[in-house]
Amino acid sequence: MRSSFKTGLIGAVLTIAAFAAGAAHADTVAITVQAAVGQPIQHLSASLPQWSANPTSPTLSVQVAGKTCTLVSSLQSGSSNGCNYALNAGPDGTITGALIAGNSGCTQTPQIASSCK
């Protein structure tokens, strides 16, 4: 009886560890789009739901403001906490962004804007 309890407990711990390890590699992209309305002058901002997934390719391709941003995924970078990005599309179509979590193999903040063409 005791042996089967230990076996079951070990199996449960391994299952949870495998699930947690898979979840730790999830990449995310949060997108905020800004717009300007002419008269009366107003600035509007909308944040889209954050996209999150375990990557299946070395890059993430995100289309925003008529451009495609090609960002390094954690599959390529080996980041244990994923490559997590925040993109901001301005009213003029300019895209800026930041790496909010990840390692040096992820697309770094200074390179995010140039990765959007």
PDB file of C-alpha atoms in Angstrom:
ATOM      1  CA  MET A   1       0.000   0.000   0.000  1.00  0.00           C
ATOM      2  CA  ARG A   2       2.762   2.369   0.963  1.00  0.00           C
ATOM      3  CA  SER A   3       4.710   1.657  -2.240  1.00  0.00           C
ATOM      4  CA  SER A   4       1.739   2.429  -4.503  1.00  0.00           C
ATOM      5  CA  PHE A   5       1.155   5.701  -2.643  1.00  0.00           C
ATOM      6  CA  LYS A   6       4.814   6.686  -3.187  1.00  0.00           C
ATOM      7  CA  THR A   7       4.605   5.714  -6.845  1.00  0.00           C
ATOM      8  CA  GLY A   8       1.441   7.726  -7.305  1.00  0.00           C
ATOM      9  CA  LEU A   9       2.921  10.726  -5.495  1.00  0.00           C
ATOM     10  CA  ILE A  10       6.105  10.598  -7.557  1.00  0.00           C
ATOM     11  CA  GLY A  11       4.017  10.335 -10.749  1.00  0.00           C
ATOM     12  CA  ALA A  12       1.929  13.343  -9.717  1.00  0.00           C
ATOM     13  CA  VAL A  13       5.030  15.410  -8.927  1.00  0.00           C
ATOM     14  CA  LEU A  14       6.635  14.504 -12.265  1.00  0.00           C
ATOM     15  CA  THR A  15       3.431  15.369 -14.139  1.00  0.00           C
ATOM     16  CA  ILE A  16       3.195  18.749 -12.413  1.00  0.00           C
ATOM     17  CA  ALA A  17       6.898  19.407 -13.054  1.00  0.00           C
ATOM     18  CA  ALA A  18       6.517  18.571 -16.752  1.00  0.00           C
ATOM     19  CA  PHE A  19       3.478  20.842 -17.039  1.00  0.00           C
ATOM     20  CA  ALA A  20       5.225  23.678 -15.209  1.00  0.00           C
ATOM     21  CA  ALA A  21       8.319  23.305 -17.363  1.00  0.00           C
ATOM     22  CA  GLY A  22       6.201  23.517 -20.514  1.00  0.00           C
ATOM     23  CA  ALA A  23       4.355  26.559 -19.256  1.00  0.00           C
ATOM     24  CA  ALA A  24       7.598  28.289 -18.319  1.00  0.00           C
ATOM     25  CA  HIS A  25       8.666  28.381 -21.957  1.00  0.00           C
ATOM     26  CA  ALA A  26       5.547  30.181 -23.204  1.00  0.00           C
ATOM     27  CA  ASP A  27       6.257  33.282 -25.255  1.00  0.00           C
ATOM     28  CA  THR A  28       3.940  36.269 -25.029  1.00  0.00           C
ATOM     29  CA  VAL A  29       3.213  39.355 -27.098  1.00  0.00           C
ATOM     30  CA  ALA A  30       1.112  42.212 -25.725  1.00  0.00           C
ATOM     31  CA  ILE A  31       0.005  44.835 -28.283  1.00  0.00           C
ATOM     32  CA  THR A  32      -1.211  48.370 -27.625  1.00  0.00           C
ATOM     33  CA  VAL A  33      -2.558  50.421 -30.522  1.00  0.00           C
ATOM     34  CA  GLN A  34      -2.897  54.194 -30.276  1.00  0.00           C
ATOM     35  CA  ALA A  35      -5.038  56.452 -32.457  1.00  0.00           C
ATOM     36  CA  ALA A  36      -5.568  60.191 -32.723  1.00  0.00           C
ATOM     37  CA  VAL A  37      -8.974  61.683 -33.548  1.00  0.00           C
ATOM     38  CA  GLY A  38      -8.879  65.095 -35.259  1.00  0.00           C
ATOM     39  CA  GLN A  39     -11.764  67.198 -33.948  1.00  0.00           C
ATOM     40  CA  PRO A  40     -12.055  67.438 -31.047  1.00  0.00           C
ATOM     41  CA  ILE A  41      -8.478  66.304 -30.586  1.00  0.00           C
ATOM     42  CA  GLN A  42      -8.377  63.084 -28.615  1.00  0.00           C
ATOM     43  CA  HIS A  43      -5.845  60.354 -28.191  1.00  0.00           C
ATOM     44  CA  LEU A  44      -7.244  56.855 -27.871  1.00  0.00           C
ATOM     45  CA  SER A  45      -5.464  53.679 -26.852  1.00  0.00           C
ATOM     46  CA  ALA A  46      -6.569  50.055 -26.971  1.00  0.00           C
ATOM     47  CA  SER A  47      -4.729  47.026 -25.647  1.00  0.00           C
ATOM     48  CA  LEU A  48      -5.384  43.714 -27.295  1.00  0.00           C
ATOM     49  CA  PRO A  49      -5.526  40.518 -25.249  1.00  0.00           C
ATOM     50  CA  GLN A  50      -2.030  39.194 -24.671  1.00  0.00           C
ATOM     51  CA  TRP A  51      -1.094  36.360 -27.008  1.00  0.00           C
ATOM     52  CA  SER A  52       0.677  33.466 -25.327  1.00  0.00           C
ATOM     53  CA  ALA A  53       1.835  30.116 -26.680  1.00  0.00           C
ATOM     54  CA  ASN A  54       4.635  27.610 -26.575  1.00  0.00           C
ATOM     55  CA  PRO A  55       6.664  28.339 -29.717  1.00  0.00           C
ATOM     56  CA  THR A  56       6.942  25.788 -32.504  1.00  0.00           C
ATOM     57  CA  SER A  57       9.371  27.765 -34.697  1.00  0.00           C
ATOM     58  CA  PRO A  58      12.526  29.819 -34.078  1.00  0.00           C
ATOM     59  CA  THR A  59      10.701  33.108 -34.721  1.00  0.00           C
ATOM     60  CA  LEU A  60       7.399  34.750 -33.873  1.00  0.00           C
ATOM     61  CA  SER A  61       5.723  36.694 -36.692  1.00  0.00           C
ATOM     62  CA  VAL A  62       3.297  39.374 -35.582  1.00  0.00           C
ATOM     63  CA  GLN A  63       1.391  41.608 -38.001  1.00  0.00           C
ATOM     64  CA  VAL A  64       0.471  45.011 -36.631  1.00  0.00           C
ATOM     65  CA  ALA A  65      -0.122  48.417 -38.233  1.00  0.00           C
ATOM     66  CA  GLY A  66       0.473  46.968 -41.713  1.00  0.00           C
ATOM     67  CA  LYS A  67       3.910  45.643 -40.795  1.00  0.00           C
ATOM     68  CA  THR A  68       5.232  42.204 -39.909  1.00  0.00           C
ATOM     69  CA  CYS A  69       7.441  42.005 -36.839  1.00  0.00           C
ATOM     70  CA  THR A  70       9.750  38.987 -36.789  1.00  0.00           C
ATOM     71  CA  LEU A  71      10.886  38.323 -33.230  1.00  0.00           C
ATOM     72  CA  VAL A  72      13.096  35.552 -31.832  1.00  0.00           C
ATOM     73  CA  SER A  73      11.138  32.892 -29.941  1.00  0.00           C
ATOM     74  CA  SER A  74      12.284  31.009 -26.848  1.00  0.00           C
ATOM     75  CA  LEU A  75      12.667  27.911 -29.034  1.00  0.00           C
ATOM     76  CA  GLN A  76      15.584  29.707 -30.725  1.00  0.00           C
ATOM     77  CA  SER A  77      16.913  31.629 -27.716  1.00  0.00           C
ATOM     78  CA  GLY A  78      16.664  28.832 -25.158  1.00  0.00           C
ATOM     79  CA  SER A  79      15.070  31.230 -22.674  1.00  0.00           C
ATOM     80  CA  SER A  80      13.665  29.244 -19.762  1.00  0.00           C
ATOM     81  CA  ASN A  81      11.077  31.942 -18.984  1.00  0.00           C
ATOM     82  CA  GLY A  82      10.079  32.572 -22.600  1.00  0.00           C
ATOM     83  CA  CYS A  83      10.619  35.598 -24.807  1.00  0.00           C
ATOM     84  CA  ASN A  84       7.968  38.088 -23.729  1.00  0.00           C
ATOM     85  CA  TYR A  85       7.397  41.245 -25.744  1.00  0.00           C
ATOM     86  CA  ALA A  86       5.269  44.386 -25.579  1.00  0.00           C
ATOM     87  CA  LEU A  87       4.559  46.155 -28.886  1.00  0.00           C
ATOM     88  CA  ASN A  88       3.120  49.643 -29.254  1.00  0.00           C
ATOM     89  CA  ALA A  89       1.691  50.904 -32.563  1.00  0.00           C
ATOM     90  CA  GLY A  90       1.411  54.700 -32.696  1.00  0.00           C
ATOM     91  CA  PRO A  91      -1.183  56.728 -34.618  1.00  0.00           C
ATOM     92  CA  ASP A  92       1.351  57.293 -37.414  1.00  0.00           C
ATOM     93  CA  GLY A  93       2.021  53.542 -37.809  1.00  0.00           C
ATOM     94  CA  THR A  94       5.323  53.665 -35.959  1.00  0.00           C
ATOM     95  CA  ILE A  95       5.976  50.511 -33.968  1.00  0.00           C
ATOM     96  CA  THR A  96       8.040  50.501 -30.802  1.00  0.00           C
ATOM     97  CA  GLY A  97       8.477  47.689 -28.364  1.00  0.00           C
ATOM     98  CA  ALA A  98      10.281  46.172 -25.457  1.00  0.00           C
ATOM     99  CA  LEU A  99      11.513  42.794 -24.325  1.00  0.00           C
ATOM    100  CA  ILE A 100       9.789  42.486 -20.956  1.00  0.00           C
ATOM    101  CA  ALA A 101      11.177  39.061 -20.021  1.00  0.00           C
ATOM    102  CA  GLY A 102      13.650  36.683 -21.595  1.00  0.00           C
ATOM    103  CA  ASN A 103      17.366  36.241 -22.069  1.00  0.00           C
ATOM    104  CA  SER A 104      20.027  37.741 -24.341  1.00  0.00           C
ATOM    105  CA  GLY A 105      19.000  35.374 -27.166  1.00  0.00           C
ATOM    106  CA  CYS A 106      15.547  36.979 -27.474  1.00  0.00           C
ATOM    107  CA  THR A 107      15.092  40.049 -29.689  1.00  0.00           C
ATOM    108  CA  GLN A 108      16.404  42.886 -27.529  1.00  0.00           C
ATOM    109  CA  THR A 109      14.472  46.126 -26.989  1.00  0.00           C
ATOM    110  CA  PRO A 110      16.714  48.281 -29.277  1.00  0.00           C
ATOM    111  CA  GLN A 111      16.177  45.826 -32.187  1.00  0.00           C
ATOM    112  CA  ILE A 112      12.390  45.415 -31.921  1.00  0.00           C
ATOM    113  CA  ALA A 113      11.427  48.448 -34.030  1.00  0.00           C
ATOM    114  CA  SER A 114      13.840  47.413 -36.820  1.00  0.00           C
ATOM    115  CA  SER A 115      12.406  43.877 -36.808  1.00  0.00           C
ATOM    116  CA  CYS A 116       9.062  45.320 -38.007  1.00  0.00           C
ATOM    117  CA  LYS A 117       8.967  45.861 -41.784  1.00  0.00           C
TER     118      LYS A 117
END
